[in-house]
Amino acid sequence: MRLFAMCCAGLMASTPVFAQDRETLGVGRLFNNDYFGDGEDRWRSGSYALSIVRGEEWSSATPTAFGSLLEYRLRSEIIAPEALNGAGSDDRAYVGSISAGVHTHFTQSDWDVSLGADLVFVGPQTGVLDFQDSVHDFINAPSVSAGVDEGQLKNAVYPTLVAQAMRPITLNENTRILPFVEAQIGVENFLRVGADVTIGPVLGDDLWLRDSTTGHLYSGITSEAVGTGFVLGADYAFVGDSAYFPASFGTDAEDTRFRARAGVHSRNANGFSVFYGLTYLSEEYIGQTQGQVVGSLNLNFSF
């Protein structure tokens, strides 16, 4: 809690821009679900991210001042065993998480930088397991067993710091390469390196935010550009401590992880936009039988 408070205080006190007028410049959303990918309901089962971006203005580029552009981020996630009951239901601890945080985006020496802090709540206190069980009852899907319930992560709150630096490299007016490095300390500790390639003018002038589960880029501030664009990406992470694999459960995390993703963004002049993407996630723990493919979806309408 103290770490989170210190980071938030630093964001709010770092520049006089906080005393100036702000407005909501954009709202970003991304929904991930294993069912949209390989048709299963396991491991990185589902998540939802909501980002509200506020600042003075948006000029198709991140500002140079630290703290002048803020993203207020809310996330929920379900990380489940291979099965919710029966065989495979004891391969990893069930994780229901809800997080809230503040992140700032700025440009420094041609690098697009993101720094922020989140509070990650896990355990029965989040109500995520009960919510999933209720939804499964409603749609006649497999229910959560008592063993999975008893083995879920215990109540805890993890202050978490995240930093990313991304260097846009423009090849031509339609194609950019975005190498990046990302580090996190908190609920999971890791160092990640990777790159994305964006193809299409519709992807050039937005503020792009990175989803923590898949690595997909979703729009936090949307430009007026219309058309269709494609994105390809991959990254590799070196993983340290992870609260998602408590020693008491007996499952050990892999030391490294790999992600590969592809997606398509489409936007028309009437304010309708859609994104659909797929991401391959490598095995996260020793003994996981295979990787998985997660689907991502974002729909926006203008009324």
Coordinates of C-alpha atoms in Angstrom, one line a residue:
M1 CA 0.0 0.0 0.0
R2 CA 2.8 2.4 0.9
L3 CA 4.6 1.7 -2.4
F4 CA 1.4 2.4 -4.4
A5 CA 0.7 5.6 -2.5
M6 CA 4.2 6.9 -3.0
C7 CA 4.0 6.3 -6.8
C8 CA 0.6 8.0 -7.1
A9 CA 1.9 10.9 -5.1
G10 CA 4.9 11.2 -7.4
L11 CA 2.7 11.3 -10.4
M12 CA 0.5 14.0 -9.0
A13 CA 3.3 16.2 -7.7
S14 CA 5.8 15.8 -10.5
T15 CA 4.6 18.6 -12.7
P16 CA 2.4 21.7 -12.4
V17 CA 0.3 20.4 -15.3
F18 CA -1.8 18.7 -12.6
A19 CA -3.2 22.1 -11.5
Q20 CA -4.4 22.8 -15.1
D21 CA -7.7 21.8 -16.7
R22 CA -8.1 18.2 -17.9
E23 CA -10.5 16.4 -20.0
T24 CA -11.2 12.8 -21.0
L25 CA -9.4 12.3 -24.3
G26 CA -10.3 8.7 -24.8
V27 CA -11.6 5.4 -23.4
G28 CA -9.9 2.1 -24.2
R29 CA -11.3 -1.4 -23.7
L30 CA -10.2 -4.9 -24.4
F31 CA -11.9 -8.3 -23.7
N32 CA -9.9 -11.5 -23.7
N33 CA -11.3 -15.0 -23.5
D34 CA -9.8 -18.4 -24.1
Y35 CA -13.1 -19.5 -25.8
F36 CA -12.6 -16.9 -28.5
G37 CA -9.2 -18.5 -29.3
D38 CA -8.9 -22.3 -29.0
G39 CA -12.5 -22.8 -27.8
E40 CA -11.4 -23.9 -24.3
D41 CA -12.0 -22.5 -20.8
R42 CA -8.8 -22.9 -19.0
W43 CA -5.6 -21.2 -17.7
R44 CA -5.7 -17.6 -18.9
S45 CA -9.4 -18.0 -19.1
G46 CA -10.7 -14.4 -19.4
S47 CA -9.9 -10.8 -18.7
Y48 CA -11.3 -7.3 -19.3
A49 CA -9.4 -4.0 -19.3
L50 CA -10.9 -0.5 -19.1
S51 CA -8.6 2.5 -19.6
I52 CA -9.7 6.2 -19.2
V53 CA -7.2 8.6 -20.5
R54 CA -7.2 12.2 -19.4
G55 CA -5.1 15.2 -20.3
E56 CA -5.2 18.7 -21.8
E57 CA -5.1 17.7 -25.5
W58 CA -4.0 15.0 -27.9
S59 CA -1.9 15.9 -31.0
S60 CA -1.3 12.4 -32.4
A61 CA 1.8 12.0 -30.2
T62 CA 2.5 11.5 -26.5
P63 CA 3.6 14.6 -24.7
T64 CA 7.2 15.1 -23.4
A65 CA 6.1 16.0 -19.8
F66 CA 6.0 13.3 -17.3
G67 CA 2.4 13.2 -15.7
S68 CA 0.7 15.4 -18.3
L69 CA -1.2 12.4 -19.8
L70 CA -2.7 10.0 -17.4
E71 CA -4.4 6.6 -17.9
Y72 CA -6.7 5.4 -15.1
R73 CA -6.7 1.6 -15.5
L74 CA -9.2 -1.0 -14.3
R75 CA -8.7 -4.7 -14.9
S76 CA -10.3 -8.0 -13.9
E77 CA -9.0 -11.5 -14.8
I78 CA -9.7 -15.1 -14.3
I79 CA -6.8 -17.6 -14.3
A80 CA -8.1 -21.1 -13.9
P81 CA -6.9 -24.7 -13.8
E82 CA -7.1 -26.8 -16.9
A83 CA -10.6 -27.9 -15.8
L84 CA -13.0 -26.4 -13.2
N85 CA -13.9 -29.8 -11.8
G86 CA -12.7 -33.4 -12.2
A87 CA -9.4 -34.4 -13.9
G88 CA -7.1 -31.4 -14.4
S89 CA -8.7 -29.2 -11.8
D90 CA -5.7 -29.3 -9.5
D91 CA -2.9 -28.3 -11.9
R92 CA -2.7 -24.7 -10.7
A93 CA -4.3 -22.4 -8.2
Y94 CA -7.4 -20.6 -9.3
V95 CA -6.8 -16.8 -9.4
G96 CA -9.5 -14.2 -9.5
S97 CA -8.1 -10.7 -9.6
I98 CA -9.3 -7.1 -9.8
S99 CA -6.8 -4.2 -10.2
A100 CA -6.9 -0.5 -10.3
G101 CA -4.1 1.9 -11.1
V102 CA -2.7 5.1 -12.6
H103 CA -0.2 5.2 -15.5
T104 CA 1.4 8.1 -17.3
H105 CA 2.5 8.2 -20.9
F106 CA 5.2 10.5 -22.3
T107 CA 8.0 10.7 -24.8
Q108 CA 11.7 10.8 -23.8
S109 CA 14.5 10.7 -26.4
D110 CA 12.4 9.2 -29.1
W111 CA 11.1 6.5 -26.7
D112 CA 7.4 6.3 -25.8
V113 CA 7.5 5.6 -22.1
S114 CA 4.7 4.3 -19.8
L115 CA 5.1 4.3 -16.0
G116 CA 2.5 3.4 -13.5
A117 CA 1.3 1.7 -10.3
D118 CA -1.6 -0.7 -9.7
L119 CA -3.2 -2.3 -6.7
V120 CA -3.9 -5.9 -7.6
F121 CA -6.6 -7.6 -5.4
V122 CA -6.8 -11.4 -5.4
G123 CA -8.7 -14.1 -3.6
P124 CA -12.3 -14.6 -2.6
Q125 CA -12.6 -10.9 -1.7
T126 CA -12.8 -10.1 -5.4
G127 CA -15.9 -12.3 -6.0
V128 CA -14.5 -13.4 -9.3
L129 CA -14.9 -17.1 -8.7
D130 CA -18.5 -16.7 -7.5
F131 CA -19.3 -14.6 -10.6
Q132 CA -17.8 -17.2 -13.0
D133 CA -19.7 -20.0 -11.2
S134 CA -23.0 -18.1 -11.5
V135 CA -22.4 -17.4 -15.2
H136 CA -21.6 -21.0 -15.8
D137 CA -24.8 -22.1 -14.0
F138 CA -26.8 -19.7 -16.2
I139 CA -25.3 -21.0 -19.5
N140 CA -25.2 -24.6 -18.3
A141 CA -21.4 -24.7 -18.5
P142 CA -19.1 -26.7 -16.1
S143 CA -19.4 -25.5 -12.5
V144 CA -16.5 -24.7 -10.2
S145 CA -15.7 -27.6 -7.8
A146 CA -15.3 -27.3 -4.1
G147 CA -11.7 -28.3 -4.5
V148 CA -10.9 -25.5 -6.9
D149 CA -12.7 -23.0 -4.6
E150 CA -10.7 -24.2 -1.6
G151 CA -7.4 -24.1 -3.5
Q152 CA -7.9 -20.6 -5.0
L153 CA -5.4 -17.9 -4.1
K154 CA -5.9 -16.4 -0.7
N155 CA -7.0 -12.9 -0.1
A156 CA -4.2 -10.4 -0.6
V157 CA -3.4 -7.0 -2.2
Y158 CA -0.2 -6.6 -4.2
P159 CA 1.1 -3.1 -5.0
T160 CA 2.6 -3.4 -8.5
L161 CA 4.8 -1.1 -10.5
V162 CA 5.0 -1.4 -14.3
A163 CA 7.3 0.4 -16.7
Q164 CA 7.5 0.2 -20.5
A165 CA 9.7 1.9 -23.1
M166 CA 8.8 1.5 -26.8
R167 CA 10.7 2.9 -29.8
P168 CA 8.5 3.6 -32.9
I169 CA 10.5 3.0 -36.1
T170 CA 8.7 4.3 -39.2
L171 CA 9.4 2.3 -42.4
N172 CA 6.9 4.1 -44.5
E173 CA 3.6 5.9 -44.1
N174 CA 1.8 2.6 -43.5
T175 CA 4.3 0.5 -41.6
R176 CA 5.9 0.9 -38.3
I177 CA 8.1 -1.4 -36.1
L178 CA 7.6 -1.0 -32.3
P179 CA 10.4 -2.7 -30.3
F180 CA 9.8 -2.5 -26.6
V181 CA 11.1 -3.5 -23.2
E182 CA 8.8 -3.9 -20.2
A183 CA 9.4 -4.6 -16.5
Q184 CA 7.1 -5.3 -13.6
I185 CA 7.5 -5.7 -9.9
G186 CA 4.7 -6.8 -7.7
V187 CA 2.1 -9.5 -8.2
E188 CA 4.5 -11.0 -10.7
N189 CA 8.1 -9.9 -11.3
F190 CA 9.4 -10.1 -14.9
L191 CA 11.5 -8.5 -17.6
R192 CA 10.1 -8.7 -21.1
V193 CA 11.5 -7.8 -24.5
G194 CA 9.6 -7.8 -27.8
A195 CA 8.3 -6.0 -30.8
D196 CA 5.2 -5.3 -32.8
V197 CA 4.7 -4.4 -36.4
T198 CA 1.7 -2.3 -37.4
I199 CA 0.5 -2.1 -41.0
G200 CA -2.0 0.5 -42.1
P201 CA -2.6 4.3 -41.7
V202 CA -5.4 3.7 -39.3
L203 CA -2.9 2.7 -36.7
G204 CA -0.6 5.7 -36.8
D205 CA -2.1 8.4 -34.7
D206 CA -3.8 6.7 -31.7
L207 CA -2.4 6.3 -28.2
W208 CA -1.7 2.6 -27.9
L209 CA -1.9 0.8 -24.6
R210 CA -0.5 -2.7 -24.0
D211 CA -2.8 -5.4 -22.6
S212 CA -1.0 -7.2 -19.8
T213 CA -2.3 -10.7 -20.6
T214 CA -1.8 -10.9 -24.4
G215 CA 0.5 -7.9 -25.1
H216 CA -2.0 -6.7 -27.8
L217 CA -2.1 -2.9 -28.4
Y218 CA -5.5 -1.4 -27.9
S219 CA -6.4 2.2 -28.5
G220 CA -6.6 4.6 -25.5
I221 CA -7.1 7.7 -27.6
T222 CA -8.7 7.2 -31.0
S223 CA -7.7 9.3 -34.0
E224 CA -10.1 10.2 -36.9
A225 CA -8.2 8.0 -39.3
V226 CA -10.5 5.3 -41.0
G227 CA -9.6 2.1 -42.7
T228 CA -8.2 -1.3 -41.8
G229 CA -4.8 -2.1 -40.1
F230 CA -3.0 -5.2 -39.1
V231 CA -0.7 -5.8 -36.2
L232 CA 1.8 -8.7 -35.6
G233 CA 3.9 -9.1 -32.4
A234 CA 5.9 -11.3 -30.2
D235 CA 7.8 -11.1 -26.9
Y236 CA 9.8 -13.1 -24.5
A237 CA 9.8 -12.7 -20.7
F238 CA 12.1 -13.7 -17.9
V239 CA 9.9 -14.4 -14.9
G240 CA 11.0 -14.1 -11.2
D241 CA 8.6 -14.4 -8.2
S242 CA 4.9 -14.9 -9.0
A243 CA 2.1 -14.7 -6.4
Y244 CA 0.0 -16.7 -8.9
F245 CA 2.0 -19.8 -8.0
P246 CA 2.0 -20.0 -4.1
A247 CA 4.5 -22.5 -2.6
S248 CA 1.7 -24.0 -0.6
F249 CA -0.1 -25.2 -3.7
G250 CA 2.9 -27.1 -5.1
T251 CA 2.9 -25.8 -8.7
D252 CA 6.2 -24.2 -9.9
A253 CA 6.2 -21.4 -12.5
E254 CA 8.3 -21.6 -15.7
D255 CA 11.3 -19.2 -15.7
T256 CA 10.4 -17.9 -19.1
R257 CA 7.3 -17.2 -21.2
F258 CA 6.7 -16.5 -24.9
R259 CA 3.8 -14.8 -26.6
A260 CA 3.0 -14.4 -30.3
R261 CA 0.0 -12.4 -31.5
A262 CA -1.8 -11.1 -34.6
G263 CA -4.8 -8.9 -35.0
V264 CA -6.9 -6.6 -37.3
H265 CA -8.2 -3.2 -36.5
S266 CA -11.0 -1.7 -38.6
R267 CA -12.7 1.8 -38.2
N268 CA -15.2 3.6 -40.4
A269 CA -16.2 7.3 -40.6
N270 CA -19.4 6.7 -38.6
G271 CA -17.5 6.0 -35.4
F272 CA -17.7 2.2 -35.5
S273 CA -14.5 0.3 -34.8
V274 CA -13.7 -3.3 -34.2
F275 CA -10.6 -5.2 -33.2
Y276 CA -10.1 -9.0 -33.2
G277 CA -6.9 -10.7 -32.3
L278 CA -5.4 -14.0 -31.4
T279 CA -2.5 -14.7 -29.1
Y280 CA -0.4 -17.8 -28.4
L281 CA 0.7 -18.0 -24.8
S282 CA 3.4 -20.5 -23.9
E283 CA 3.3 -22.8 -20.9
E284 CA 3.4 -20.8 -17.6
Y285 CA 4.1 -23.6 -15.1
I286 CA 6.1 -26.8 -15.1
G287 CA 3.9 -29.6 -16.2
Q288 CA 1.4 -27.6 -18.2
T289 CA 0.5 -29.9 -21.0
Q290 CA 0.6 -27.3 -23.8
G291 CA 0.3 -23.6 -24.5
Q292 CA -3.0 -21.9 -25.3
V293 CA -4.6 -19.5 -27.9
V294 CA -6.6 -16.6 -26.5
G295 CA -8.9 -14.4 -28.5
S296 CA -9.3 -10.7 -28.0
L297 CA -12.2 -8.4 -28.9
N298 CA -13.0 -4.7 -28.9
L299 CA -16.2 -3.1 -30.3
N300 CA -16.9 0.6 -30.3
F301 CA -20.0 2.5 -31.4
S302 CA -20.7 6.2 -31.7
F303 CA -24.3 7.2 -31.1

